[in-house]
Amino acid sequence: MLSRCLTLSLFLSAAWLVVAGTPARGVDGDSAATSARTVSRKNERRATPVRWLDNYGRAMAEAEKQGRMLLIDFFDPQGDDACRRFESETLSDPQVRKQLRRYVCLRLPVSAKIKMRGKDAVLLEQDAFEEMHGKPGIAVVDFRSRRAPLRGAVVSMFPITDRLDYSPEQMAVILDLPRGTLTQRTLIFAVRTHPEKPASTDGEPLPDLLEEAESHSQYQASIQVQGHHFWDTRFGRIIARLPGGLGAREVCAESWPGDNLVEAAVECVRSWRQSSGHWNAVSSEHPFFGYDMKRGQNGVWYATGIFGGG
C-alpha cells in the first residue's frame, strides 16, 4: 500500500527501588521483596476511591468553580465485553484511579438526558459530543483553562467501538494530555500511544506551533489535498516564531474517508511510520512541537505535525 503521508525537513510511576545490601538475618531477600510488593498492592487497592458524581449540572458547576477538568464516563448498562472491561479493568487500575482524583468525575448512562429549552434531550446527541457518535466512552470538558476557546470546551472524546478499546496504559495517557483543542489532544494521544513510543511529544507544546499546525491542517482540509503547500513562505514565518534561531520540520498525513476522529489520528500516525523520513521526524525528540488535524468535506482528516529544533 502506498504511503499517504508527506514530510519536509529543513535545516517511578509505581516502580521499585532496590538498594544493594545484606538482608536482615533470617529474612530471605526475595521473600522480603515479594512481601513488600504484596503490601504495596494491598495499599493501592485500599487507596481512596474515585468520587463519581451522577448529576451533570452539579458536576459542571463543581468543575467550573474549582477550575478543574471534568471527566465524563458515558457507560452502557447493556454494553459488550469491551465496555465491561473498560469499566472493571481500565477505570479500576490503580494508576488510572490516582490520576482521576485530579478530575471532577461524572458517570452517566449513554441515555442520560438534560433540559434543553424546557424539553428533555439526550446529552450524547448534542453537537458538543458529536465525536462520541452516541457510543459509550470518555469525554473531557476543560474548566482548568481560564480563557476561550478552551474554557468550557469538550477537549477529549474517546468512544468505545469495535476498533477502539482503551487499556489502562492508554487511559493514563488520556488523563495526562497537555492543554489543547479536541483535535490537537487526540493526535497527541495517537502519537504517545504508538507501540514504538515516538518522542516528538516529549518536548514542550508551543502555542505558536499548535496554531501553525491548526492553520495548515485546516488549509489541507479546505482544498481536500494533502501536502506542504506554501512551505517556503510558512517556513520563514514559523522559524521567526521559534525561540533561539531554531529550525523547523513538518509532517503531513491524511486518514481514510469516514474514519472517526480517534481512528483517523491513529491512522495518520501509522502512515507516518511507513516512511523512514516521516518517522525520523515523528519519533525524534524536539524542544518544541505542535500537532493538529482537521476534517474535509470529503470525510478525510488531514493531520500536521510541526517541530522546532536544531
GROMACS .gro file of C-alpha atoms in nm, residues 29-285:
model
  257
   29GLY     CA    1   1.590  -1.118   5.014
   30ASP     CA    2   1.346  -1.249   4.751
   31SER     CA    3   1.085  -1.321   5.017
   32ALA     CA    4   1.122  -0.971   5.157
   33ALA     CA    5   1.079  -0.815   4.813
   34THR     CA    6   0.775  -1.031   4.744
   35SER     CA    7   0.624  -0.934   5.076
   36ALA     CA    8   0.686  -0.565   5.005
   37ARG     CA    9   0.516  -0.591   4.666
   38THR     CA   10   0.217  -0.762   4.824
   39VAL     CA   11   0.184  -0.484   5.083
   40SER     CA   12   0.212  -0.223   4.807
   41ARG     CA   13  -0.064  -0.384   4.602
   42LYS     CA   14  -0.289  -0.402   4.908
   43ASN     CA   15  -0.223  -0.035   4.978
   44GLU     CA   16  -0.312   0.050   4.617
   45ARG     CA   17  -0.640  -0.137   4.645
   46ARG     CA   18  -0.716   0.045   4.971
   47ALA     CA   19  -0.646   0.385   4.815
   48THR     CA   20  -0.922   0.641   4.840
   49PRO     CA   21  -1.179   0.552   4.572
   50VAL     CA   22  -1.262   0.791   4.292
   51ARG     CA   23  -1.556   1.015   4.376
   52TRP     CA   24  -1.806   0.974   4.093
   53LEU     CA   25  -2.091   1.223   4.061
   54ASP     CA   26  -2.413   1.135   3.881
   55ASN     CA   27  -2.563   1.480   3.811
   56TYR     CA   28  -2.448   1.669   3.502
   57GLY     CA   29  -2.536   2.017   3.624
   58ARG     CA   30  -2.377   1.966   3.963
   59ALA     CA   31  -2.058   1.822   3.811
   60MET     CA   32  -2.029   2.111   3.562
   61ALA     CA   33  -2.074   2.367   3.839
   62GLU     CA   34  -1.820   2.196   4.065
   63ALA     CA   35  -1.558   2.169   3.789
   64GLU     CA   36  -1.606   2.533   3.691
   65LYS     CA   37  -1.588   2.657   4.050
   66GLN     CA   38  -1.274   2.455   4.126
   67GLY     CA   39  -1.105   2.522   3.792
   68ARG     CA   40  -1.062   2.151   3.720
   69MET     CA   41  -1.111   1.925   3.422
   70LEU     CA   42  -1.445   1.743   3.409
   71LEU     CA   43  -1.427   1.380   3.300
   72ILE     CA   44  -1.750   1.213   3.190
   73ASP     CA   45  -1.775   0.836   3.176
   74PHE     CA   46  -2.065   0.753   2.943
   75PHE     CA   47  -2.147   0.391   3.022
   76ASP     CA   48  -2.385   0.145   2.857
   77PRO     CA   49  -2.564  -0.086   3.103
   78GLN     CA   50  -2.612  -0.329   2.813
   79GLY     CA   51  -2.258  -0.285   2.682
   80ASP     CA   52  -2.042  -0.553   2.523
   81ASP     CA   53  -1.725  -0.710   2.661
   82ALA     CA   54  -1.511  -0.409   2.565
   83CYS     CA   55  -1.737  -0.178   2.764
   84ARG     CA   56  -1.734  -0.406   3.065
   85ARG     CA   57  -1.355  -0.439   3.057
   86PHE     CA   58  -1.318  -0.064   3.037
   87GLU     CA   59  -1.536  -0.014   3.344
   88SER     CA   60  -1.400  -0.306   3.550
   89GLU     CA   61  -1.033  -0.301   3.449
   90THR     CA   62  -0.926   0.029   3.295
   91LEU     CA   63  -1.111   0.263   3.532
   92SER     CA   64  -1.018   0.044   3.829
   93ASP     CA   65  -0.647   0.043   3.755
   94PRO     CA   66  -0.453   0.193   4.050
   95GLN     CA   67  -0.255   0.440   3.836
   96VAL     CA   68  -0.567   0.549   3.649
   97ARG     CA   69  -0.757   0.598   3.976
   98LYS     CA   70  -0.471   0.807   4.110
   99GLN     CA   71  -0.488   1.031   3.803
  100LEU     CA   72  -0.867   1.050   3.810
  101ARG     CA   73  -0.856   1.212   4.152
  102ARG     CA   74  -0.724   1.527   3.980
  103TYR     CA   75  -1.052   1.548   3.788
  104VAL     CA   76  -1.413   1.611   3.872
  105CYS     CA   77  -1.558   1.277   3.766
  106LEU     CA   78  -1.910   1.219   3.636
  107ARG     CA   79  -2.065   0.886   3.542
  108LEU     CA   80  -2.372   0.888   3.319
  109PRO     CA   81  -2.556   0.628   3.112
  110VAL     CA   82  -2.546   0.680   2.735
  111SER     CA   83  -2.919   0.756   2.755
  112ALA     CA   84  -2.876   1.043   3.005
  113LYS     CA   85  -3.093   1.347   2.930
  114ILE     CA   86  -3.067   1.717   3.005
  115LYS     CA   87  -3.315   2.001   2.977
  116MET     CA   88  -3.289   2.197   2.652
  117ARG     CA   89  -3.536   2.485   2.611
  118GLY     CA   90  -3.762   2.318   2.863
  119LYS     CA   91  -3.754   1.978   2.692
  120ASP     CA   92  -3.563   1.659   2.762
  121ALA     CA   93  -3.271   1.596   2.525
  122VAL     CA   94  -3.018   1.312   2.515
  123LEU     CA   95  -2.682   1.459   2.616
  124LEU     CA   96  -2.479   1.244   2.374
  125GLU     CA   97  -2.690   1.373   2.084
  126GLN     CA   98  -2.578   1.732   2.139
  127ASP     CA   99  -2.332   1.888   1.894
  128ALA     CA  100  -2.065   1.929   2.163
  129PHE     CA  101  -2.038   1.549   2.187
  130GLU     CA  102  -2.057   1.475   1.814
  131GLU     CA  103  -1.730   1.279   1.808
  132MET     CA  104  -1.866   1.033   2.065
  133HIS     CA  105  -2.104   0.911   1.790
  134GLY     CA  106  -2.356   0.812   2.057
  135LYS     CA  107  -2.115   0.548   2.193
  136PRO     CA  108  -2.003   0.476   2.549
  137GLY     CA  109  -1.660   0.604   2.643
  138ILE     CA  110  -1.484   0.905   2.789
  139ALA     CA  111  -1.524   1.279   2.730
  140VAL     CA  112  -1.330   1.559   2.899
  141VAL     CA  113  -1.450   1.919   2.942
  142ASP     CA  114  -1.185   2.182   3.013
  143PHE     CA  115  -1.254   2.409   3.311
  144ARG     CA  116  -0.886   2.430   3.400
  145SER     CA  117  -0.812   2.679   3.122
  146ARG     CA  118  -0.922   3.031   3.203
  147ARG     CA  119  -0.989   3.163   2.856
  148ALA     CA  120  -1.177   3.081   2.538
  149PRO     CA  121  -1.170   2.882   2.321
  150LEU     CA  122  -1.068   2.608   2.567
  151ARG     CA  123  -1.263   2.702   2.879
  152GLY     CA  124  -1.585   2.502   2.885
  153ALA     CA  125  -1.496   2.317   2.564
  154VAL     CA  126  -1.501   1.941   2.517
  155VAL     CA  127  -1.130   1.868   2.462
  156SER     CA  128  -1.130   1.487   2.460
  157MET     CA  129  -1.372   1.230   2.320
  158PHE     CA  130  -1.276   0.865   2.319
  159PRO     CA  131  -1.570   0.643   2.220
  160ILE     CA  132  -1.553   0.267   2.266
  161THR     CA  133  -1.616   0.099   1.931
  162ASP     CA  134  -1.538  -0.225   1.751
  163ARG     CA  135  -1.198  -0.076   1.661
  164LEU     CA  136  -1.127   0.127   1.974
  165ASP     CA  137  -1.065  -0.022   2.316
  166TYR     CA  138  -0.866   0.166   2.581
  167SER     CA  139  -0.621  -0.014   2.806
  168PRO     CA  140  -0.513   0.126   3.145
  169GLU     CA  141  -0.190   0.244   2.981
  170GLN     CA  142  -0.382   0.431   2.711
  171MET     CA  143  -0.617   0.578   2.969
  172ALA     CA  144  -0.319   0.704   3.166
  173VAL     CA  145  -0.206   0.889   2.851
  174ILE     CA  146  -0.554   1.039   2.804
  175LEU     CA  147  -0.551   1.171   3.160
  176ASP     CA  148  -0.209   1.333   3.115
  177LEU     CA  149  -0.259   1.511   2.781
  178PRO     CA  150  -0.143   1.875   2.761
  179ARG     CA  151  -0.377   2.170   2.717
  180GLY     CA  152  -0.514   2.192   2.367
  181THR     CA  153  -0.819   2.157   2.149
  182LEU     CA  154  -1.003   1.833   2.086
  183THR     CA  155  -0.819   1.764   1.760
  184GLN     CA  156  -0.477   1.861   1.896
  185ARG     CA  157  -0.507   1.640   2.203
  186THR     CA  158  -0.640   1.345   2.002
  187LEU     CA  159  -0.345   1.348   1.762
  188ILE     CA  160  -0.101   1.383   2.053
  189PHE     CA  161  -0.273   1.081   2.212
  190ALA     CA  162  -0.220   0.879   1.894
  191VAL     CA  163   0.149   0.968   1.886
  192ARG     CA  164   0.203   0.888   2.254
  193THR     CA  165   0.024   0.553   2.239
  194HIS     CA  166   0.202   0.422   1.929
  195PRO     CA  167   0.376   0.095   2.028
  196GLU     CA  168   0.720   0.236   1.944
  197LYS     CA  169   0.672   0.537   2.175
  198PRO     CA  170   0.787   0.816   1.941
  199ALA     CA  171   0.947   1.106   2.126
  200SER     CA  172   0.818   1.408   1.933
  201THR     CA  173   0.568   1.499   2.206
  202ASP     CA  174   0.824   1.473   2.487
  203GLY     CA  175   0.917   1.839   2.440
  204GLU     CA  176   0.702   2.145   2.500
  205PRO     CA  177   0.376   2.202   2.307
  206LEU     CA  178   0.437   2.554   2.179
  207PRO     CA  179   0.120   2.763   2.121
  208ASP     CA  180   0.271   2.914   1.806
  209LEU     CA  181   0.337   2.570   1.658
  210LEU     CA  182  -0.006   2.443   1.761
  211GLU     CA  183  -0.153   2.744   1.581
  212GLU     CA  184   0.057   2.678   1.269
  213ALA     CA  185  -0.040   2.309   1.269
  214GLU     CA  186  -0.407   2.401   1.305
  215SER     CA  187  -0.387   2.653   1.022
  216HIS     CA  188  -0.216   2.418   0.778
  217SER     CA  189  -0.443   2.126   0.865
  218GLN     CA  190  -0.744   2.348   0.800
  219TYR     CA  191  -0.599   2.459   0.466
  220GLN     CA  192  -0.540   2.100   0.354
  221ALA     CA  193  -0.895   2.010   0.459
  222SER     CA  194  -1.040   2.310   0.272
  223ILE     CA  195  -0.877   2.211  -0.058
  224GLN     CA  196  -0.900   1.837   0.021
  225VAL     CA  197  -0.538   1.784  -0.082
  226GLN     CA  198  -0.258   1.671   0.147
  227GLY     CA  199   0.076   1.846   0.115
  228HIS     CA  200   0.327   2.105   0.233
  229HIS     CA  201   0.156   2.386   0.048
  230PHE     CA  202   0.342   2.721   0.061
  231TRP     CA  203   0.610   2.572   0.285
  232ASP     CA  204   0.873   2.820   0.167
  233THR     CA  205   0.658   3.106   0.293
  234ARG     CA  206   0.540   2.929   0.605
  235PHE     CA  207   0.889   2.812   0.698
  236GLY     CA  208   1.015   3.167   0.731
  237ARG     CA  209   0.716   3.265   0.941
  238ILE     CA  210   0.748   2.957   1.162
  239ILE     CA  211   1.118   2.996   1.242
  240ALA     CA  212   1.055   3.364   1.320
  241ARG     CA  213   0.811   3.246   1.589
  242LEU     CA  214   1.058   2.999   1.739
  243PRO     CA  215   1.298   3.097   2.017
  244GLY     CA  216   1.674   3.099   1.968
  245GLY     CA  217   1.701   3.064   1.591
  246LEU     CA  218   1.577   2.705   1.584
  247GLY     CA  219   1.496   2.525   1.260
  248ALA     CA  220   1.162   2.368   1.170
  249ARG     CA  221   1.037   2.037   1.032
  250GLU     CA  222   0.690   1.937   0.918
  251VAL     CA  223   0.499   1.616   0.852
  252CYS     CA  224   0.155   1.580   0.695
  253ALA     CA  225  -0.082   1.285   0.662
  254GLU     CA  226  -0.441   1.200   0.577
  255SER     CA  227  -0.685   0.940   0.704
  256TRP     CA  228  -0.915   0.704   0.524
  257PRO     CA  229  -1.254   0.858   0.434
  258GLY     CA  230  -1.514   0.805   0.705
  259ASP     CA  231  -1.275   0.738   0.995
  260ASN     CA  232  -1.387   0.889   1.322
  261LEU     CA  233  -1.152   1.133   1.494
  262VAL     CA  234  -0.961   0.883   1.708
  263GLU     CA  235  -0.938   0.626   1.428
  264ALA     CA  236  -0.811   0.896   1.191
  265ALA     CA  237  -0.545   1.011   1.436
  266VAL     CA  238  -0.418   0.656   1.481
  267GLU     CA  239  -0.416   0.604   1.104
  268CYS     CA  240  -0.218   0.921   1.041
  269VAL     CA  241   0.050   0.814   1.289
  270ARG     CA  242   0.054   0.468   1.132
  271SER     CA  243   0.105   0.619   0.787
  272TRP     CA  244   0.398   0.829   0.916
  273ARG     CA  245   0.553   0.505   1.038
  274GLN     CA  246   0.560   0.371   0.682
  275SER     CA  247   0.839   0.606   0.575
  276SER     CA  248   1.177   0.639   0.743
  277GLY     CA  249   1.185   1.012   0.669
  278HIS     CA  250   0.846   1.075   0.821
  279TRP     CA  251   0.917   0.856   1.118
  280ASN     CA  252   1.250   1.020   1.185
  281ALA     CA  253   1.071   1.348   1.244
  282VAL     CA  254   0.784   1.198   1.445
  283SER     CA  255   0.999   0.966   1.655
  284SER     CA  256   1.273   1.217   1.737
  285GLU     CA  257   1.262   1.445   2.040
   0.00000   0.00000   0.00000
